[in-house]
Short mmCIF file of C-alpha atoms in Angstrom, two decimals:
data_model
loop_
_atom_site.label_atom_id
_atom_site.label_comp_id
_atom_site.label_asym_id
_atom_site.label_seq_id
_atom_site.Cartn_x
_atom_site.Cartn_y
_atom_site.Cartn_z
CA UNK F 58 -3.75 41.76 25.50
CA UNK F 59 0.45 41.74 25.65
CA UNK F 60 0.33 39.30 28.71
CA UNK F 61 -2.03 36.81 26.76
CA UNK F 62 -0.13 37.19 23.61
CA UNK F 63 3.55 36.85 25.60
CA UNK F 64 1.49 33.59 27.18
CA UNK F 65 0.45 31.94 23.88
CA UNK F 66 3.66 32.49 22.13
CA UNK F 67 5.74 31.39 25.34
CA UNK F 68 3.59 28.10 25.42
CA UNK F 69 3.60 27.36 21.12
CA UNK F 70 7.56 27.73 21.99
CA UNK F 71 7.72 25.18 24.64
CA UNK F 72 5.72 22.98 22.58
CA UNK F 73 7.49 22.76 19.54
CA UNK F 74 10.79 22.42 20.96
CA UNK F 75 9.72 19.00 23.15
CA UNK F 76 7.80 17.11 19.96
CA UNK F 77 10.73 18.71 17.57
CA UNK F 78 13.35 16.77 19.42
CA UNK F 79 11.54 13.65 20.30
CA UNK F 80 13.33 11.16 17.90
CA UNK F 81 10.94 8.48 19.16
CA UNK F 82 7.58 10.58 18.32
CA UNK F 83 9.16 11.14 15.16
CA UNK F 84 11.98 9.02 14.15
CA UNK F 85 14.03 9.38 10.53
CA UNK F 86 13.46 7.81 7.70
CA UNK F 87 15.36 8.40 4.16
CA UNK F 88 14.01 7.74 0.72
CA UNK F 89 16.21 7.44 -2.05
CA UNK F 90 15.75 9.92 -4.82
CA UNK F 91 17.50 11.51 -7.98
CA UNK F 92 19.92 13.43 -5.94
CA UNK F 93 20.87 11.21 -3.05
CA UNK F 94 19.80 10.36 0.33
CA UNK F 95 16.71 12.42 1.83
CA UNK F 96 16.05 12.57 5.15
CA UNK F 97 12.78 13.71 6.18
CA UNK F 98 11.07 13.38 9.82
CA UNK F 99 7.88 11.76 10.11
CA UNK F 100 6.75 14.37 10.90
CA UNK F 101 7.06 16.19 8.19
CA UNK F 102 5.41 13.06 5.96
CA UNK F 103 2.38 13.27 8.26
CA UNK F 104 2.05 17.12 7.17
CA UNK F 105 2.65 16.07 3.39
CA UNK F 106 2.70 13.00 1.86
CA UNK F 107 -1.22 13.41 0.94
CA UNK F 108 -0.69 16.40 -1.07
CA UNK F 109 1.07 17.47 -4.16
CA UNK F 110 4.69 17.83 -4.78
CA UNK F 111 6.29 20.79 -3.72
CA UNK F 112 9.03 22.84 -6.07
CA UNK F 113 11.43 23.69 -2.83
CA UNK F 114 12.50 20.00 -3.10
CA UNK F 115 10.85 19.27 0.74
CA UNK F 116 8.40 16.43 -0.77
CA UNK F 117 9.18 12.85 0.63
CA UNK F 118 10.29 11.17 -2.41
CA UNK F 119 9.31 7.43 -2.93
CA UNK F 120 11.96 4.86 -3.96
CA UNK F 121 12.43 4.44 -7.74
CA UNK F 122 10.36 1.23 -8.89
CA UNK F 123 12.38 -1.12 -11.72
CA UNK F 124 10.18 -2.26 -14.17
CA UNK F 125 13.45 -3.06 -16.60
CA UNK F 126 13.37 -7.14 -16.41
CA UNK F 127 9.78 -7.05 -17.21
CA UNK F 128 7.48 -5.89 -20.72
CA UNK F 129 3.89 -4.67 -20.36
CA UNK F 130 1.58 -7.68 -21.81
CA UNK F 131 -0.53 -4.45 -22.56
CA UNK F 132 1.70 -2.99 -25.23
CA UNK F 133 0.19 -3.06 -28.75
CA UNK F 134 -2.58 -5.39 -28.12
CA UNK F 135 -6.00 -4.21 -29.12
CA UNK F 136 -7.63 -5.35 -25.86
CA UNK F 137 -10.66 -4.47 -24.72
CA UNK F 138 -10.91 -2.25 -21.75
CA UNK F 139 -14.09 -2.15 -19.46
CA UNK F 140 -15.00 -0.35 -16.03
CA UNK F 141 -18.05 -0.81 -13.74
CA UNK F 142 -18.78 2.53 -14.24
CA UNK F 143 -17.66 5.59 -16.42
CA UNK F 144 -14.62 8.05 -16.32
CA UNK F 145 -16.17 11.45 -15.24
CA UNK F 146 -15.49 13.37 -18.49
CA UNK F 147 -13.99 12.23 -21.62
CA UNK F 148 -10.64 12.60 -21.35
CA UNK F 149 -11.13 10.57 -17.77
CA UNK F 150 -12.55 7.19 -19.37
CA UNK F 151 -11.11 3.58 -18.27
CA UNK F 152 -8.42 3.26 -21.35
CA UNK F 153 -6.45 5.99 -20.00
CA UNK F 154 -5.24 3.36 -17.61
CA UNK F 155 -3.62 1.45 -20.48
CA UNK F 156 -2.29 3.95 -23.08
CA UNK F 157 1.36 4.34 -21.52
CA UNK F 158 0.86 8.59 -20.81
CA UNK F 159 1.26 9.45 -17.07
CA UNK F 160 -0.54 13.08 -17.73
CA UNK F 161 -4.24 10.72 -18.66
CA UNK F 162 -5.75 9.12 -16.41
CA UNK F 163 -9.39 7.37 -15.34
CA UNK F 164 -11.54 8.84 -13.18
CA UNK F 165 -14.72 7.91 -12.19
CA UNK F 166 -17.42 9.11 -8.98
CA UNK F 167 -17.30 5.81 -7.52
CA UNK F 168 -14.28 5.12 -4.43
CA UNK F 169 -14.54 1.12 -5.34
CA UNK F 170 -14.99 0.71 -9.05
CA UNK F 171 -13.78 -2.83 -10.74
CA UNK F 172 -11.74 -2.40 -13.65
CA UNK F 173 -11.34 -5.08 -16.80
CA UNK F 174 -9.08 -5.90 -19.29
CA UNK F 175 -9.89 -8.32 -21.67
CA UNK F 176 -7.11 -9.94 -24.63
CA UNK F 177 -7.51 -10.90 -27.68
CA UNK F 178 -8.93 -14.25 -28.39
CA UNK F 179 -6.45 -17.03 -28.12
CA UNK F 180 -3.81 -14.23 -26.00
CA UNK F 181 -3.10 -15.07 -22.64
CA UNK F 182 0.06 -13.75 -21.44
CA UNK F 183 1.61 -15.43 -18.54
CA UNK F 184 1.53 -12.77 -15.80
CA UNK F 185 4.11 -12.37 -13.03
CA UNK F 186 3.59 -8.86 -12.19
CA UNK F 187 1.66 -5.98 -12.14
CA UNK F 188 1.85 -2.08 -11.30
CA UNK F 189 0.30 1.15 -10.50
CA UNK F 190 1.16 4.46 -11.50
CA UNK F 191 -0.58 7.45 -9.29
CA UNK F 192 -2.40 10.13 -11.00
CA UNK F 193 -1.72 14.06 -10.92
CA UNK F 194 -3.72 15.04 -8.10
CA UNK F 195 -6.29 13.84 -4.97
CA UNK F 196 -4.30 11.42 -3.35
CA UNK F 197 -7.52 10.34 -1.16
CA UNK F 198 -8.69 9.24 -4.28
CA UNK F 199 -5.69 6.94 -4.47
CA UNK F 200 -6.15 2.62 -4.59
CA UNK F 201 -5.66 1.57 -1.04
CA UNK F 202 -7.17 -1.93 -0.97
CA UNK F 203 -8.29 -4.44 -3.89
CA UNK F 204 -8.51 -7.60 -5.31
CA UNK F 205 -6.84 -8.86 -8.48
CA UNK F 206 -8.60 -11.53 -10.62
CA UNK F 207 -8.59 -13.61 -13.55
CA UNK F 208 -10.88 -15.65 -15.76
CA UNK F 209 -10.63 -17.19 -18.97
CA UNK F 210 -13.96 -16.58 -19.73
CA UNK F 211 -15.07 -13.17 -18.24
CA UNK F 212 -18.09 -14.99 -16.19
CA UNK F 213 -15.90 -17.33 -13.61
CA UNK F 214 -13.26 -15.45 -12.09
CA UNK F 215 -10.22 -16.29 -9.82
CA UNK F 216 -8.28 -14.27 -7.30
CA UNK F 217 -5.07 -13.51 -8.39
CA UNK F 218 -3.71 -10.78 -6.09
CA UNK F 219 -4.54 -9.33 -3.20
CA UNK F 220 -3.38 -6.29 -1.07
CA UNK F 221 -4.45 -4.43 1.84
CA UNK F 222 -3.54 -0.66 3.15
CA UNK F 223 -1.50 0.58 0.57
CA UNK F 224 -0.23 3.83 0.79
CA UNK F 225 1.02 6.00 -2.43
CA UNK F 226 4.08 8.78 -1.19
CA UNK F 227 3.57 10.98 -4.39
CA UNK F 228 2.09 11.84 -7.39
CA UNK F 229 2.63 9.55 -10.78
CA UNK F 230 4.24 7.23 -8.28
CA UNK F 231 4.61 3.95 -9.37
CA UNK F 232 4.16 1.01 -6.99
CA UNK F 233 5.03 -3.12 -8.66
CA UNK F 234 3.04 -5.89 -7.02
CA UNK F 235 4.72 -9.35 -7.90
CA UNK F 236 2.52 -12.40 -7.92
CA UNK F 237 3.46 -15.15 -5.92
CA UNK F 238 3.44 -17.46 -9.01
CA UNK F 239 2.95 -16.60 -12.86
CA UNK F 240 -1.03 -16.91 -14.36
CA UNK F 241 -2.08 -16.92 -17.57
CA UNK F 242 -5.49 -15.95 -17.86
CA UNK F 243 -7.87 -13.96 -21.24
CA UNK F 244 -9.11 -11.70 -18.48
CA UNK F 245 -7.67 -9.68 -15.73
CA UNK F 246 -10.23 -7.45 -13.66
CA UNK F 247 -9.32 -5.06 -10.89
CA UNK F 248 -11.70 -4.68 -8.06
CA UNK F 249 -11.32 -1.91 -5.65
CA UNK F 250 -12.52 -2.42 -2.00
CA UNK F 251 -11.34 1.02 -0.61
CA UNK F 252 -9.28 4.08 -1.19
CA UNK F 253 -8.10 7.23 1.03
CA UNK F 254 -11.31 8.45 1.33
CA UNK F 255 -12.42 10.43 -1.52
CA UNK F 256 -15.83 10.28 -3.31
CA UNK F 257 -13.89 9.48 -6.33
CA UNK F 258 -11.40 6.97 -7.20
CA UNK F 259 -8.75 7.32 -10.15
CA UNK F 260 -5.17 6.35 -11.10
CA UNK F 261 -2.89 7.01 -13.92
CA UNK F 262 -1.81 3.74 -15.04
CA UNK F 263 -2.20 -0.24 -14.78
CA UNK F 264 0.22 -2.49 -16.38
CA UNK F 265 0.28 -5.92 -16.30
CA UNK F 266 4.02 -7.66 -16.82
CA UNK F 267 5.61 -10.73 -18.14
CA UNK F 268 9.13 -11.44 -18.25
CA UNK F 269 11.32 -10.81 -20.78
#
Protein backbone atom coordinates (compact mmCIF):
# COMPACT_ATOMS: atom_id res chain seq x y z
CA UNK A 1 0.00 0.00 0.00
CA UNK A 2 3.23 2.58 0.77
CA UNK A 3 4.74 1.75 -2.74
CA UNK A 4 1.32 2.62 -4.52
CA UNK A 5 0.76 5.59 -2.40
CA UNK A 6 4.73 6.86 -2.83
CA UNK A 7 3.71 6.09 -6.80
CA UNK A 8 0.54 8.23 -6.98
CA UNK A 9 1.88 11.09 -5.06
CA UNK A 10 5.34 10.94 -7.02
CA UNK A 11 3.26 11.06 -10.37
CA UNK A 12 0.37 14.06 -9.09
CA UNK A 13 3.94 15.87 -8.35
CA UNK A 14 5.38 15.53 -11.72
CA UNK A 15 2.21 16.54 -13.13
CA UNK A 16 1.52 19.64 -11.60
CA UNK A 17 4.85 21.03 -11.86
CA UNK A 18 4.93 20.59 -16.03
CA UNK A 19 1.14 22.20 -16.65
CA UNK A 20 2.03 24.80 -13.59
CA UNK A 21 4.87 26.23 -15.57
CA UNK A 22 3.60 25.98 -19.05
CA UNK A 23 2.98 29.75 -19.78
CA UNK A 24 1.60 28.70 -23.18
CA UNK A 25 -1.12 26.11 -21.65
CA UNK A 26 -1.90 28.81 -19.43
CA UNK A 27 -0.79 32.20 -20.25
CA UNK A 28 -1.55 35.58 -17.90
CA UNK A 29 -4.06 37.69 -18.14
CA UNK A 30 -4.84 40.80 -15.65
CA UNK A 31 -8.18 42.38 -14.97
CA UNK A 32 -8.39 45.63 -13.54
CA UNK A 33 -10.14 45.89 -10.24
CA UNK A 34 -10.64 48.21 -7.09
CA UNK A 35 -7.21 47.60 -5.83
CA UNK A 36 -4.97 47.45 -8.86
CA UNK A 37 -3.71 45.09 -11.33
CA UNK A 38 -4.72 41.24 -10.83
CA UNK A 39 -3.03 38.70 -12.31
CA UNK A 40 -4.63 35.45 -12.45
CA UNK A 41 -3.58 32.28 -14.72
CA UNK A 42 -6.03 30.82 -16.91
CA UNK A 43 -5.95 28.41 -15.21
CA UNK A 44 -7.19 29.43 -12.35
CA UNK A 45 -10.36 31.21 -14.43
CA UNK A 46 -11.09 27.77 -15.89
CA UNK A 47 -11.44 26.44 -12.11
CA UNK A 48 -13.60 29.64 -11.22
CA UNK A 49 -15.04 32.05 -13.20
CA UNK A 50 -18.50 29.94 -13.24
CA UNK A 51 -18.93 30.12 -9.63
CA UNK A 52 -19.47 32.65 -6.96
CA UNK A 53 -17.11 35.17 -5.63
CA UNK A 54 -14.77 34.15 -3.19
CA UNK A 55 -13.93 36.39 0.20
CA UNK A 56 -9.90 35.52 -0.01
CA UNK A 57 -9.85 38.08 -2.89
CA UNK A 58 -8.71 35.00 -5.58
CA UNK A 59 -11.96 35.70 -7.88
CA UNK A 60 -11.04 36.99 -11.46
CA UNK A 61 -12.45 40.35 -11.34
CA UNK A 62 -14.10 41.79 -14.57
CA UNK A 63 -13.19 45.30 -15.81
CA UNK A 64 -15.37 48.13 -14.40
CA UNK A 65 -18.15 49.02 -17.10
CA UNK A 66 -18.86 53.13 -17.48
CA UNK A 67 -22.26 53.78 -17.83
CA UNK A 68 -21.53 57.73 -16.77
CA UNK A 69 -22.11 59.45 -20.42
CA UNK A 70 -25.29 57.63 -20.73
CA UNK A 71 -29.09 57.79 -18.62
CA UNK A 72 -31.34 54.72 -18.46
CA UNK A 73 -34.48 55.56 -20.90
CA UNK A 74 -36.03 53.17 -18.18
CA UNK A 75 -35.86 55.56 -15.26
CA UNK A 76 -39.29 56.80 -14.06
CA UNK A 77 -41.31 55.73 -16.94
CA UNK A 78 -44.31 53.63 -16.16
CA UNK A 79 -43.59 51.11 -18.94
CA UNK A 80 -44.98 48.08 -19.31
CA UNK A 81 -42.89 45.05 -18.75
CA UNK A 82 -43.75 41.57 -20.33
CA UNK A 83 -41.93 38.05 -20.48
CA UNK A 84 -42.79 34.91 -22.52
CA UNK A 85 -43.13 33.20 -19.54
CA UNK A 86 -43.22 33.84 -15.67
CA UNK A 87 -40.51 34.56 -12.95
CA UNK A 88 -40.43 31.33 -10.78
CA UNK A 89 -41.73 32.88 -7.53
CA UNK A 90 -42.82 36.29 -6.81
CA UNK A 91 -40.09 38.08 -5.93
CA UNK A 92 -38.46 36.50 -9.39
CA UNK A 93 -41.08 38.16 -11.91
CA UNK A 94 -39.86 40.08 -15.25
CA UNK A 95 -39.91 43.83 -13.61
CA UNK A 96 -37.14 42.98 -11.44
CA UNK A 97 -35.09 43.50 -14.55
CA UNK A 98 -36.05 47.18 -14.60
CA UNK A 99 -36.35 48.47 -10.99
CA UNK A 100 -32.56 49.64 -10.60
CA UNK A 101 -31.81 46.91 -7.31
CA UNK A 102 -28.95 44.47 -8.15
CA UNK A 103 -30.15 42.04 -5.06
CA UNK A 104 -33.88 41.37 -7.46
CA UNK A 105 -33.80 39.76 -10.17
CA UNK A 106 -36.09 37.60 -12.91
CA UNK A 107 -36.05 34.22 -13.03
CA UNK A 108 -37.93 32.02 -14.93
CA UNK A 109 -37.67 27.77 -15.87
CA UNK A 110 -37.15 28.47 -19.37
CA UNK A 111 -33.01 28.81 -20.74
CA UNK A 112 -34.42 31.06 -23.87
CA UNK A 113 -37.23 33.25 -22.66
CA UNK A 114 -37.98 36.71 -24.75
CA UNK A 115 -38.27 39.60 -22.65
CA UNK A 116 -40.44 43.04 -23.50
CA UNK A 117 -40.50 46.39 -22.65
CA UNK A 118 -43.03 48.47 -23.86
CA UNK A 119 -43.14 52.82 -23.39
CA UNK A 120 -45.56 54.90 -22.95
CA UNK A 121 -47.60 55.99 -25.84
CA UNK A 122 -46.02 58.69 -27.88
CA UNK A 123 -42.24 57.75 -25.84
CA UNK A 124 -39.66 56.52 -27.93
CA UNK A 125 -36.33 57.17 -26.66
CA UNK A 126 -33.55 57.15 -29.10
CA UNK A 127 -31.42 54.18 -28.03
CA UNK A 128 -27.64 53.92 -28.38
CA UNK A 129 -26.92 51.44 -25.81
CA UNK A 130 -27.88 48.85 -23.72
CA UNK A 131 -26.57 46.63 -20.65
CA UNK A 132 -26.71 43.65 -18.51
CA UNK A 133 -26.20 43.28 -15.00
CA UNK A 134 -25.59 39.42 -13.74
CA UNK A 135 -27.63 38.08 -11.02
CA UNK A 136 -26.46 36.63 -7.49
CA UNK A 137 -25.96 33.16 -8.30
CA UNK A 138 -26.04 30.16 -11.26
CA UNK A 139 -23.88 31.55 -13.69
CA UNK A 140 -25.03 28.65 -16.26
CA UNK A 141 -28.10 30.35 -16.07
CA UNK A 142 -26.35 33.44 -17.37
CA UNK A 143 -27.45 35.23 -21.18
CA UNK A 144 -24.95 33.83 -23.58
CA UNK A 145 -26.58 34.47 -26.97
CA UNK A 146 -29.70 36.72 -28.08
CA UNK A 147 -31.28 38.92 -30.25
CA UNK A 148 -32.29 42.53 -29.60
CA UNK A 149 -35.41 43.96 -31.33
CA UNK A 150 -37.63 46.75 -31.83
CA UNK A 151 -41.09 47.61 -33.09
CA UNK A 152 -43.22 50.46 -32.95
CA UNK A 153 -46.10 48.53 -32.76
CA UNK A 154 -45.43 45.32 -30.67
CA UNK A 155 -46.63 42.98 -33.80
CA UNK A 156 -43.70 43.87 -36.54
CA UNK A 157 -40.44 43.74 -35.03
CA UNK A 158 -36.84 44.66 -36.16
CA UNK A 159 -33.44 43.40 -35.13
CA UNK A 160 -31.64 45.75 -33.32
CA UNK A 161 -28.72 43.93 -31.69
CA UNK A 162 -27.23 40.95 -31.89
CA UNK A 163 -24.50 38.96 -29.95
CA UNK A 164 -23.12 35.62 -29.85
CA UNK A 165 -21.00 33.64 -26.96
CA UNK A 166 -20.96 35.94 -24.31
CA UNK A 167 -19.36 35.11 -21.32
CA UNK A 168 -20.18 36.88 -17.73
CA UNK A 169 -16.65 36.77 -15.24
CA UNK A 170 -18.76 37.39 -12.00
CA UNK A 171 -21.67 37.90 -10.21
CA UNK A 172 -23.84 41.40 -10.59
CA UNK A 173 -21.38 41.96 -13.40
CA UNK A 174 -22.32 44.40 -15.69
CA UNK A 175 -21.58 44.01 -19.41
CA UNK A 176 -22.66 47.51 -22.09
CA UNK A 177 -23.52 46.52 -25.64
CA UNK A 178 -23.38 49.73 -27.91
CA UNK A 179 -25.51 49.77 -31.01
CA UNK A 180 -23.95 50.41 -34.11
CA UNK A 181 -26.32 53.37 -34.75
CA UNK A 182 -29.05 55.04 -32.38
CA UNK A 183 -33.04 53.58 -32.80
CA UNK A 184 -35.90 54.90 -31.59
CA UNK A 185 -38.48 52.47 -31.31
CA UNK A 186 -42.13 52.11 -28.56
CA UNK A 187 -40.91 48.57 -28.07
CA UNK A 188 -37.74 46.86 -27.24
CA UNK A 189 -37.95 42.91 -26.75
CA UNK A 190 -35.11 40.67 -25.72
CA UNK A 191 -34.98 37.23 -27.13
CA UNK A 192 -32.70 34.70 -25.72
CA UNK A 193 -31.30 31.93 -28.03
CA UNK A 194 -28.99 30.22 -25.41
CA UNK A 195 -27.34 30.46 -22.06
CA UNK A 196 -24.53 28.38 -20.07
CA UNK A 197 -26.54 25.59 -19.79
CA UNK A 198 -28.90 25.72 -17.03
CA UNK A 199 -32.62 24.73 -17.05
CA UNK A 200 -33.27 28.20 -16.01
CA UNK A 201 -32.37 31.48 -17.30
CA UNK A 202 -32.25 34.83 -15.14
CA UNK A 203 -30.35 38.14 -14.83
CA UNK A 204 -30.38 41.02 -12.53
CA UNK A 205 -30.81 43.91 -14.66
CA UNK A 206 -31.56 45.35 -18.32
CA UNK A 207 -31.15 48.92 -19.08
CA UNK A 208 -31.59 50.50 -22.09
CA UNK A 209 -29.42 54.01 -22.61
CA UNK A 210 -29.57 57.26 -24.37
CA UNK A 211 -27.13 59.89 -24.22
CA UNK A 212 -27.05 62.55 -22.09
Amino acid sequence: MHKYMTLFLGVAFLAGCCFANDSTLFPKTSYKTAVGTEYVSAALIEKTWRTDPKADGTWPMPKPVDTSMYKDATDGVKGVVTASTPGSNKKEEVGCLFDNDQNTKYCTPNATPWVQYQFPAGVKPSIVAYAFRTANDAAERDPKEWVLQGSDDGKEWKDIDAQKGIEFLSRFEIQLFKLKAAVSYQYYRLVVKANHGGEHFQLSEIELFVNK
